N, CA, C and O atoms as a Tripos MOL2 file, in Angstrom:
@<TRIPOS>MOLECULE
protein
  228   227    57     0     0
PROTEIN
NO_CHARGES

@<TRIPOS>ATOM
      1 N          61.0870 -224.5540 -250.6470 N.3       1 UNK1
      2 CA         62.4280 -224.3140 -252.2500 C.3       1 UNK1
      3 C          62.9020 -225.1650 -251.9410 C.2       1 UNK1
      4 O          63.0980 -225.6270 -250.8170 O.2       1 UNK1
      5 N          63.3180 -225.7050 -253.5220 N.am      2 UNK2
      6 CA         64.9130 -227.0090 -252.8280 C.3       2 UNK2
      7 C          65.8040 -226.1910 -252.8730 C.2       2 UNK2
      8 O          66.0030 -225.0550 -253.3030 O.2       2 UNK2
      9 N          66.5540 -227.3470 -252.0990 N.am      3 UNK3
     10 CA         68.0440 -226.6650 -251.5700 C.3       3 UNK3
     11 C          69.0150 -226.2080 -252.1940 C.2       3 UNK3
     12 O          69.9160 -225.3870 -252.0260 O.2       3 UNK3
     13 N          68.3810 -227.4290 -253.5210 N.am      4 UNK4
     14 CA         69.6180 -227.0050 -254.2030 C.3       4 UNK4
     15 C          69.3370 -225.3050 -254.7420 C.2       4 UNK4
     16 O          69.7840 -224.3370 -254.1270 O.2       4 UNK4
     17 N          68.7100 -225.2340 -255.7010 N.am      5 UNK5
     18 CA         67.4210 -223.8990 -255.7430 C.3       5 UNK5
     19 C          67.7870 -223.3370 -254.9320 C.2       5 UNK5
     20 O          68.8780 -222.8270 -255.1860 O.2       5 UNK5
     21 N          67.2950 -223.0680 -253.6750 N.am      6 UNK6
     22 CA         68.0040 -221.6740 -252.2720 C.3       6 UNK6
     23 C          69.8160 -221.3100 -252.4640 C.2       6 UNK6
     24 O          70.4820 -220.2790 -252.3640 O.2       6 UNK6
     25 N          70.0380 -222.3180 -252.6870 N.am      7 UNK7
     26 CA         71.9950 -222.6370 -252.4220 C.3       7 UNK7
     27 C          72.5130 -221.9110 -254.4520 C.2       7 UNK7
     28 O          73.4990 -221.2240 -254.7190 O.2       7 UNK7
     29 N          71.7140 -222.2810 -255.1920 N.am      8 UNK8
     30 CA         72.2530 -221.9630 -256.7030 C.3       8 UNK8
     31 C          72.0170 -220.2000 -256.5900 C.2       8 UNK8
     32 O          72.6620 -219.4300 -257.3020 O.2       8 UNK8
     33 N          70.4660 -219.4900 -255.0610 N.am      9 UNK9
     34 CA         69.9110 -218.7080 -255.3120 C.3       9 UNK9
     35 C          71.1050 -217.8480 -254.7310 C.2       9 UNK9
     36 O          70.9200 -216.6370 -254.8470 O.2       9 UNK9
     37 N          71.8530 -218.0850 -254.3530 N.am     10 UNK10
     38 CA         72.1380 -217.8290 -252.5920 C.3      10 UNK10
     39 C          73.6400 -216.9810 -252.7660 C.2      10 UNK10
     40 O          74.0450 -215.9070 -252.3210 O.2      10 UNK10
     41 N          74.2300 -218.0200 -253.6330 N.am     11 UNK11
     42 CA         75.6620 -218.1810 -254.5990 C.3      11 UNK11
     43 C          75.9590 -217.3620 -255.7860 C.2      11 UNK11
     44 O          77.0770 -216.9870 -256.1380 O.2      11 UNK11
     45 N          74.3950 -217.0370 -256.5870 N.am     12 UNK12
     46 CA         74.5980 -215.9160 -257.7450 C.3      12 UNK12
     47 C          74.5640 -215.0000 -257.3940 C.2      12 UNK12
     48 O          75.1800 -214.2950 -258.1940 O.2      12 UNK12
     49 N          73.9050 -213.9700 -255.9620 N.am     13 UNK13
     50 CA         73.4900 -212.9760 -255.1740 C.3      13 UNK13
     51 C          74.9360 -212.9230 -254.3250 C.2      13 UNK13
     52 O          75.4590 -211.9180 -253.8420 O.2      13 UNK13
     53 N          75.1530 -213.5330 -254.3090 N.am     14 UNK14
     54 CA         76.8250 -213.9690 -252.9440 C.3      14 UNK14
     55 C          78.3310 -213.3540 -254.7800 C.2      14 UNK14
     56 O          79.4100 -212.7640 -254.8250 O.2      14 UNK14
     57 N          77.5080 -213.9170 -255.7030 N.am     15 UNK15
     58 CA         79.1890 -213.3480 -256.5930 C.3      15 UNK15
     59 C          78.2760 -212.5340 -257.2720 C.2      15 UNK15
     60 O          78.1790 -211.6920 -256.3790 O.2      15 UNK15
     61 N          77.6200 -212.1700 -258.0440 N.am     16 UNK16
     62 CA         77.1770 -210.2360 -257.5410 C.3      16 UNK16
     63 C          77.6490 -210.0030 -257.6150 C.2      16 UNK16
     64 O          78.5570 -209.8060 -258.4230 O.2      16 UNK16
     65 N          77.1230 -209.7340 -256.1340 N.am     17 UNK17
     66 CA         77.4970 -208.1970 -255.1730 C.3      17 UNK17
     67 C          79.6030 -207.8780 -254.9380 C.2      17 UNK17
     68 O          80.1430 -206.7720 -254.9280 O.2      17 UNK17
     69 N          80.5980 -209.8060 -254.7240 N.am     18 UNK18
     70 CA         81.1770 -209.6740 -255.0370 C.3      18 UNK18
     71 C          82.2820 -208.6400 -256.7080 C.2      18 UNK18
     72 O          83.2400 -207.8880 -256.8850 O.2      18 UNK18
     73 N          81.0190 -209.5050 -257.5980 N.am     19 UNK19
     74 CA         81.8280 -208.3750 -258.7730 C.3      19 UNK19
     75 C          81.2100 -207.4120 -258.6940 C.2      19 UNK19
     76 O          81.4860 -206.6800 -259.6440 O.2      19 UNK19
     77 N          80.1450 -206.7900 -257.7400 N.am     20 UNK20
     78 CA         79.6030 -205.3380 -258.2310 C.3      20 UNK20
     79 C          80.7960 -204.7260 -256.9190 C.2      20 UNK20
     80 O          81.7290 -203.9230 -256.9340 O.2      20 UNK20
     81 N          80.3480 -205.3440 -256.1740 N.am     21 UNK21
     82 CA         82.2250 -204.2140 -254.7640 C.3      21 UNK21
     83 C          83.4260 -204.2190 -255.7030 C.2      21 UNK21
     84 O          83.8580 -203.1360 -256.0980 O.2      21 UNK21
     85 N          83.9450 -205.2610 -256.0550 N.am     22 UNK22
     86 CA         85.0040 -205.8370 -257.3200 C.3      22 UNK22
     87 C          84.8150 -204.3740 -258.3600 C.2      22 UNK22
     88 O          85.3860 -203.3220 -258.0710 O.2      22 UNK22
     89 N          84.0010 -204.5110 -259.4810 N.am     23 UNK23
     90 CA         84.3460 -203.3850 -260.2520 C.3      23 UNK23
     91 C          84.5630 -201.9610 -260.0930 C.2      23 UNK23
     92 O          85.2790 -201.1980 -260.7420 O.2      23 UNK23
     93 N          83.3400 -201.6270 -258.4970 N.am     24 UNK24
     94 CA         83.1710 -200.2840 -258.0770 C.3      24 UNK24
     95 C          84.6580 -199.6350 -257.8150 C.2      24 UNK24
     96 O          85.1690 -198.5940 -258.2290 O.2      24 UNK24
     97 N          85.1570 -200.7160 -256.9260 N.am     25 UNK25
     98 CA         86.6680 -200.7110 -256.4400 C.3      25 UNK25
     99 C          88.0240 -200.5630 -256.9040 C.2      25 UNK25
    100 O          89.1090 -200.1630 -256.4810 O.2      25 UNK25
    101 N          87.4340 -201.1300 -258.1150 N.am     26 UNK26
    102 CA         89.0880 -200.4080 -259.6780 C.3      26 UNK26
    103 C          88.4550 -199.5530 -260.1440 C.2      26 UNK26
    104 O          89.3430 -198.7930 -260.5300 O.2      26 UNK26
    105 N          86.9380 -198.8080 -260.5700 N.am     27 UNK27
    106 CA         86.4490 -198.3200 -261.4930 C.3      27 UNK27
    107 C          85.9240 -198.7270 -262.6320 C.2      27 UNK27
    108 O          85.5470 -197.9180 -263.4790 O.2      27 UNK27
    109 N          85.8310 -200.0730 -262.7940 N.am     28 UNK28
    110 CA         85.3230 -201.5010 -263.7880 C.3      28 UNK28
    111 C          84.1910 -201.7580 -264.0120 C.2      28 UNK28
    112 O          83.6510 -202.8160 -263.6880 O.2      28 UNK28
    113 N          83.4810 -200.5220 -264.8000 N.am     29 UNK29
    114 CA         81.6400 -200.6520 -265.1810 C.3      29 UNK29
    115 C          81.0560 -201.5220 -265.2350 C.2      29 UNK29
    116 O          79.9750 -201.8010 -264.7170 O.2      29 UNK29
    117 N          82.1610 -202.4460 -266.3280 N.am     30 UNK30
    118 CA         81.2610 -203.3360 -266.4270 C.3      30 UNK30
    119 C          80.9430 -204.8270 -265.9760 C.2      30 UNK30
    120 O          80.1450 -205.7360 -266.2050 O.2      30 UNK30
    121 N          82.2480 -204.4720 -265.0580 N.am     31 UNK31
    122 CA         81.6770 -205.4060 -263.5820 C.3      31 UNK31
    123 C          81.4650 -205.3120 -263.0680 C.2      31 UNK31
    124 O          81.6710 -206.2070 -262.2490 O.2      31 UNK31
    125 N          80.5270 -203.8520 -262.5100 N.am     32 UNK32
    126 CA         79.6600 -203.8620 -261.4920 C.3      32 UNK32
    127 C          78.5820 -204.0170 -262.3950 C.2      32 UNK32
    128 O          77.5950 -204.5810 -261.9240 O.2      32 UNK32
    129 N          78.5390 -203.7440 -263.2860 N.am     33 UNK33
    130 CA         77.2250 -204.1630 -263.8130 C.3      33 UNK33
    131 C          76.4050 -205.3920 -263.8490 C.2      33 UNK33
    132 O          75.2790 -205.7210 -263.4760 O.2      33 UNK33
    133 N          77.8050 -206.1570 -264.6750 N.am     34 UNK34
    134 CA         77.9220 -207.1820 -264.6300 C.3      34 UNK34
    135 C          77.7910 -208.4530 -262.7880 C.2      34 UNK34
    136 O          77.6450 -209.6530 -263.0230 O.2      34 UNK34
    137 N          77.8360 -208.1750 -261.7960 N.am     35 UNK35
    138 CA         78.1460 -207.9600 -260.0440 C.3      35 UNK35
    139 C          75.9500 -208.0280 -260.0620 C.2      35 UNK35
    140 O          75.4110 -209.1130 -259.8450 O.2      35 UNK35
    141 N          75.1700 -206.8880 -260.3100 N.am     36 UNK36
    142 CA         74.1480 -206.9370 -260.5140 C.3      36 UNK36
    143 C          73.4940 -207.5080 -260.8750 C.2      36 UNK36
    144 O          72.6060 -208.1470 -260.3090 O.2      36 UNK36
    145 N          73.7690 -207.4260 -261.9430 N.am     37 UNK37
    146 CA         73.0870 -208.3630 -263.4080 C.3      37 UNK37
    147 C          72.8640 -209.8520 -262.2990 C.2      37 UNK37
    148 O          71.7960 -210.4300 -262.1010 O.2      37 UNK37
    149 N          74.3110 -210.2290 -261.6630 N.am     38 UNK38
    150 CA         74.0600 -211.7970 -260.7200 C.3      38 UNK38
    151 C          72.9740 -211.4210 -260.3540 C.2      38 UNK38
    152 O          71.9090 -211.5610 -260.9570 O.2      38 UNK38
    153 N          73.2110 -210.7660 -259.0440 N.am     39 UNK39
    154 CA         72.7210 -210.6150 -257.9080 C.3      39 UNK39
    155 C          71.0250 -210.9560 -258.1580 C.2      39 UNK39
    156 O          70.3940 -211.7900 -257.5090 O.2      39 UNK39
    157 N          70.4670 -210.0920 -259.2670 N.am     40 UNK40
    158 CA         69.2100 -209.9640 -260.2720 C.3      40 UNK40
    159 C          68.2260 -211.5570 -261.0440 C.2      40 UNK40
    160 O          67.1060 -212.0630 -261.1080 O.2      40 UNK40
    161 N          69.7380 -211.7550 -261.5060 N.am     41 UNK41
    162 CA         68.8890 -213.4510 -261.2810 C.3      41 UNK41
    163 C          69.1820 -214.0080 -259.7450 C.2      41 UNK41
    164 O          68.2700 -214.3520 -258.9940 O.2      41 UNK41
    165 N          69.9940 -214.0300 -259.5390 N.am     42 UNK42
    166 CA         69.6520 -214.7250 -257.6070 C.3      42 UNK42
    167 C          67.7880 -214.2300 -257.1790 C.2      42 UNK42
    168 O          66.8690 -215.0060 -256.9170 O.2      42 UNK42
    169 N          67.7480 -212.7790 -257.2400 N.am     43 UNK43
    170 CA         66.9200 -212.5980 -256.3060 C.3      43 UNK43
    171 C          66.1960 -213.0050 -257.5160 C.2      43 UNK43
    172 O          65.3680 -213.8380 -257.1460 O.2      43 UNK43
    173 N          66.0860 -212.7860 -259.0360 N.am     44 UNK44
    174 CA         64.6870 -213.7620 -259.2580 C.3      44 UNK44
    175 C          64.1210 -215.4560 -259.4170 C.2      44 UNK44
    176 O          63.0170 -215.9290 -259.6850 O.2      44 UNK44
    177 N          65.8480 -216.2500 -259.0210 N.am     45 UNK45
    178 CA         65.2860 -217.3320 -258.9200 C.3      45 UNK45
    179 C          64.5710 -217.6870 -257.6060 C.2      45 UNK45
    180 O          63.8020 -218.6110 -257.3380 O.2      45 UNK45
    181 N          65.2960 -216.1770 -256.5020 N.am     46 UNK46
    182 CA         65.1000 -217.0810 -254.9940 C.3      46 UNK46
    183 C          63.5920 -216.7520 -255.2030 C.2      46 UNK46
    184 O          62.8160 -217.2590 -254.3930 O.2      46 UNK46
    185 N          62.9310 -215.7310 -256.4830 N.am     47 UNK47
    186 CA         61.2740 -215.3670 -256.2100 C.3      47 UNK47
    187 C          60.5140 -216.4410 -257.0470 C.2      47 UNK47
    188 O          59.3530 -216.6820 -256.7180 O.2      47 UNK47
    189 N          61.0080 -217.0370 -257.9890 N.am     48 UNK48
    190 CA         60.5560 -218.3790 -258.1120 C.3      48 UNK48
    191 C          59.8470 -219.7100 -258.1380 C.2      48 UNK48
    192 O          58.9020 -220.2700 -258.6930 O.2      48 UNK48
    193 N          61.4350 -220.0710 -256.6450 N.am     49 UNK49
    194 CA         61.2440 -220.7610 -256.1810 C.3      49 UNK49
    195 C          60.2160 -220.2520 -254.8100 C.2      49 UNK49
    196 O          59.2190 -220.9660 -254.9070 O.2      49 UNK49
    197 N          60.1010 -219.6220 -253.9800 N.am     50 UNK50
    198 CA         58.7970 -219.3760 -252.9180 C.3      50 UNK50
    199 C          57.7850 -218.9110 -253.5170 C.2      50 UNK50
    200 O          56.7260 -218.6790 -252.9340 O.2      50 UNK50
    201 N          58.0120 -218.6850 -254.9600 N.am     51 UNK51
    202 CA         56.4670 -219.0960 -255.3690 C.3      51 UNK51
    203 C          55.7550 -220.2440 -254.8710 C.2      51 UNK51
    204 O          54.8030 -220.6110 -254.1830 O.2      51 UNK51
    205 N          57.2090 -220.8030 -255.9440 N.am     52 UNK52
    206 CA         56.1310 -222.1770 -256.4030 C.3      52 UNK52
    207 C          56.1670 -223.1290 -254.6060 C.2      52 UNK52
    208 O          55.7680 -224.2790 -254.7860 O.2      52 UNK52
    209 N          56.3000 -223.0360 -254.0590 N.am     53 UNK53
    210 CA         56.5710 -223.5170 -252.2130 C.3      53 UNK53
    211 C          55.0370 -223.1250 -252.1910 C.2      53 UNK53
    212 O          54.2070 -224.0260 -252.0750 O.2      53 UNK53
    213 N          54.6980 -221.9970 -252.2850 N.am     54 UNK54
    214 CA         53.3290 -220.6710 -252.0880 C.3      54 UNK54
    215 C          52.4080 -222.3570 -252.5650 C.2      54 UNK54
    216 O          52.2220 -223.3460 -251.8570 O.2      54 UNK54
    217 N          52.1700 -222.2060 -253.4150 N.am     55 UNK55
    218 CA         50.9890 -223.1920 -254.5780 C.3      55 UNK55
    219 C          51.6680 -224.2050 -254.1540 C.2      55 UNK55
    220 O          50.8760 -224.9220 -254.7660 O.2      55 UNK55
    221 N          52.4200 -224.9910 -253.6630 N.am     56 UNK56
    222 CA         52.3090 -226.1400 -252.9040 C.3      56 UNK56
    223 C          52.4270 -226.5760 -251.6550 C.2      56 UNK56
    224 O          53.0740 -227.6110 -251.4980 O.2      56 UNK56
    225 N          51.8270 -225.8910 -250.4450 N.am     57 UNK57
    226 CA         51.8760 -224.9270 -249.4100 C.3      57 UNK57
    227 C          50.0270 -225.6890 -249.3230 C.2      57 UNK57
    228 O          49.2300 -225.2820 -248.4780 O.2      57 UNK57
@<TRIPOS>BOND
     1     1     2 1
     2     2     3 1
     3     3     4 2
     4     3     5 am
     5     5     6 1
     6     6     7 1
     7     7     8 2
     8     7     9 am
     9     9    10 1
    10    10    11 1
    11    11    12 2
    12    11    13 am
    13    13    14 1
    14    14    15 1
    15    15    16 2
    16    15    17 am
    17    17    18 1
    18    18    19 1
    19    19    20 2
    20    19    21 am
    21    21    22 1
    22    22    23 1
    23    23    24 2
    24    23    25 am
    25    25    26 1
    26    26    27 1
    27    27    28 2
    28    27    29 am
    29    29    30 1
    30    30    31 1
    31    31    32 2
    32    31    33 am
    33    33    34 1
    34    34    35 1
    35    35    36 2
    36    35    37 am
    37    37    38 1
    38    38    39 1
    39    39    40 2
    40    39    41 am
    41    41    42 1
    42    42    43 1
    43    43    44 2
    44    43    45 am
    45    45    46 1
    46    46    47 1
    47    47    48 2
    48    47    49 am
    49    49    50 1
    50    50    51 1
    51    51    52 2
    52    51    53 am
    53    53    54 1
    54    54    55 1
    55    55    56 2
    56    55    57 am
    57    57    58 1
    58    58    59 1
    59    59    60 2
    60    59    61 am
    61    61    62 1
    62    62    63 1
    63    63    64 2
    64    63    65 am
    65    65    66 1
    66    66    67 1
    67    67    68 2
    68    67    69 am
    69    69    70 1
    70    70    71 1
    71    71    72 2
    72    71    73 am
    73    73    74 1
    74    74    75 1
    75    75    76 2
    76    75    77 am
    77    77    78 1
    78    78    79 1
    79    79    80 2
    80    79    81 am
    81    81    82 1
    82    82    83 1
    83    83    84 2
    84    83    85 am
    85    85    86 1
    86    86    87 1
    87    87    88 2
    88    87    89 am
    89    89    90 1
    90    90    91 1
    91    91    92 2
    92    91    93 am
    93    93    94 1
    94    94    95 1
    95    95    96 2
    96    95    97 am
    97    97    98 1
    98    98    99 1
    99    99   100 2
   100    99   101 am
   101   101   102 1
   102   102   103 1
   103   103   104 2
   104   103   105 am
   105   105   106 1
   106   106   107 1
   107   107   108 2
   108   107   109 am
   109   109   110 1
   110   110   111 1
   111   111   112 2
   112   111   113 am
   113   113   114 1
   114   114   115 1
   115   115   116 2
   116   115   117 am
   117   117   118 1
   118   118   119 1
   119   119   120 2
   120   119   121 am
   121   121   122 1
   122   122   123 1
   123   123   124 2
   124   123   125 am
   125   125   126 1
   126   126   127 1
   127   127   128 2
   128   127   129 am
   129   129   130 1
   130   130   131 1
   131   131   132 2
   132   131   133 am
   133   133   134 1
   134   134   135 1
   135   135   136 2
   136   135   137 am
   137   137   138 1
   138   138   139 1
   139   139   140 2
   140   139   141 am
   141   141   142 1
   142   142   143 1
   143   143   144 2
   144   143   145 am
   145   145   146 1
   146   146   147 1
   147   147   148 2
   148   147   149 am
   149   149   150 1
   150   150   151 1
   151   151   152 2
   152   151   153 am
   153   153   154 1
   154   154   155 1
   155   155   156 2
   156   155   157 am
   157   157   158 1
   158   158   159 1
   159   159   160 2
   160   159   161 am
   161   161   162 1
   162   162   163 1
   163   163   164 2
   164   163   165 am
   165   165   166 1
   166   166   167 1
   167   167   168 2
   168   167   169 am
   169   169   170 1
   170   170   171 1
   171   171   172 2
   172   171   173 am
   173   173   174 1
   174   174   175 1
   175   175   176 2
   176   175   177 am
   177   177   178 1
   178   178   179 1
   179   179   180 2
   180   179   181 am
   181   181   182 1
   182   182   183 1
   183   183   184 2
   184   183   185 am
   185   185   186 1
   186   186   187 1
   187   187   188 2
   188   187   189 am
   189   189   190 1
   190   190   191 1
   191   191   192 2
   192   191   193 am
   193   193   194 1
   194   194   195 1
   195   195   196 2
   196   195   197 am
   197   197   198 1
   198   198   199 1
   199   199   200 2
   200   199   201 am
   201   201   202 1
   202   202   203 1
   203   203   204 2
   204   203   205 am
   205   205   206 1
   206   206   207 1
   207   207   208 2
   208   207   209 am
   209   209   210 1
   210   210   211 1
   211   211   212 2
   212   211   213 am
   213   213   214 1
   214   214   215 1
   215   215   216 2
   216   215   217 am
   217   217   218 1
   218   218   219 1
   219   219   220 2
   220   219   221 am
   221   221   222 1
   222   222   223 1
   223   223   224 2
   224   223   225 am
   225   225   226 1
   226   226   227 1
   227   227   228 2
@<TRIPOS>SUBSTRUCTURE
     1 UNK1         2 RESIDUE 1 A UNK
     2 UNK2         6 RESIDUE 1 A UNK
     3 UNK3        10 RESIDUE 1 A UNK
     4 UNK4        14 RESIDUE 1 A UNK
     5 UNK5        18 RESIDUE 1 A UNK
     6 UNK6        22 RESIDUE 1 A UNK
     7 UNK7        26 RESIDUE 1 A UNK
     8 UNK8        30 RESIDUE 1 A UNK
     9 UNK9        34 RESIDUE 1 A UNK
    10 UNK10       38 RESIDUE 1 A UNK
    11 UNK11       42 RESIDUE 1 A UNK
    12 UNK12       46 RESIDUE 1 A UNK
    13 UNK13       50 RESIDUE 1 A UNK
    14 UNK14       54 RESIDUE 1 A UNK
    15 UNK15       58 RESIDUE 1 A UNK
    16 UNK16       62 RESIDUE 1 A UNK
    17 UNK17       66 RESIDUE 1 A UNK
    18 UNK18       70 RESIDUE 1 A UNK
    19 UNK19       74 RESIDUE 1 A UNK
    20 UNK20       78 RESIDUE 1 A UNK
    21 UNK21       82 RESIDUE 1 A UNK
    22 UNK22       86 RESIDUE 1 A UNK
    23 UNK23       90 RESIDUE 1 A UNK
    24 UNK24       94 RESIDUE 1 A UNK
    25 UNK25       98 RESIDUE 1 A UNK
    26 UNK26      102 RESIDUE 1 A UNK
    27 UNK27      106 RESIDUE 1 A UNK
    28 UNK28      110 RESIDUE 1 A UNK
    29 UNK29      114 RESIDUE 1 A UNK
    30 UNK30      118 RESIDUE 1 A UNK
    31 UNK31      122 RESIDUE 1 A UNK
    32 UNK32      126 RESIDUE 1 A UNK
    33 UNK33      130 RESIDUE 1 A UNK
    34 UNK34      134 RESIDUE 1 A UNK
    35 UNK35      138 RESIDUE 1 A UNK
    36 UNK36      142 RESIDUE 1 A UNK
    37 UNK37      146 RESIDUE 1 A UNK
    38 UNK38      150 RESIDUE 1 A UNK
    39 UNK39      154 RESIDUE 1 A UNK
    40 UNK40      158 RESIDUE 1 A UNK
    41 UNK41      162 RESIDUE 1 A UNK
    42 UNK42      166 RESIDUE 1 A UNK
    43 UNK43      170 RESIDUE 1 A UNK
    44 UNK44      174 RESIDUE 1 A UNK
    45 UNK45      178 RESIDUE 1 A UNK
    46 UNK46      182 RESIDUE 1 A UNK
    47 UNK47      186 RESIDUE 1 A UNK
    48 UNK48      190 RESIDUE 1 A UNK
    49 UNK49      194 RESIDUE 1 A UNK
    50 UNK50      198 RESIDUE 1 A UNK
    51 UNK51      202 RESIDUE 1 A UNK
    52 UNK52      206 RESIDUE 1 A UNK
    53 UNK53      210 RESIDUE 1 A UNK
    54 UNK54      214 RESIDUE 1 A UNK
    55 UNK55      218 RESIDUE 1 A UNK
    56 UNK56      222 RESIDUE 1 A UNK
    57 UNK57      226 RESIDUE 1 A UNK
């Protein structure tokens, strides 16, 4: 996995988790949903890069 893509995936996952937790803490459903969506985006990016790596091995 390209280092910059891996970093971006991890960053998206972390930011998403923070948003989700913050949304839950203040009772903001929209923020919670945004956090989950951002985590999913990071997970998808990570999976895509892992698949690319597997094909190149």
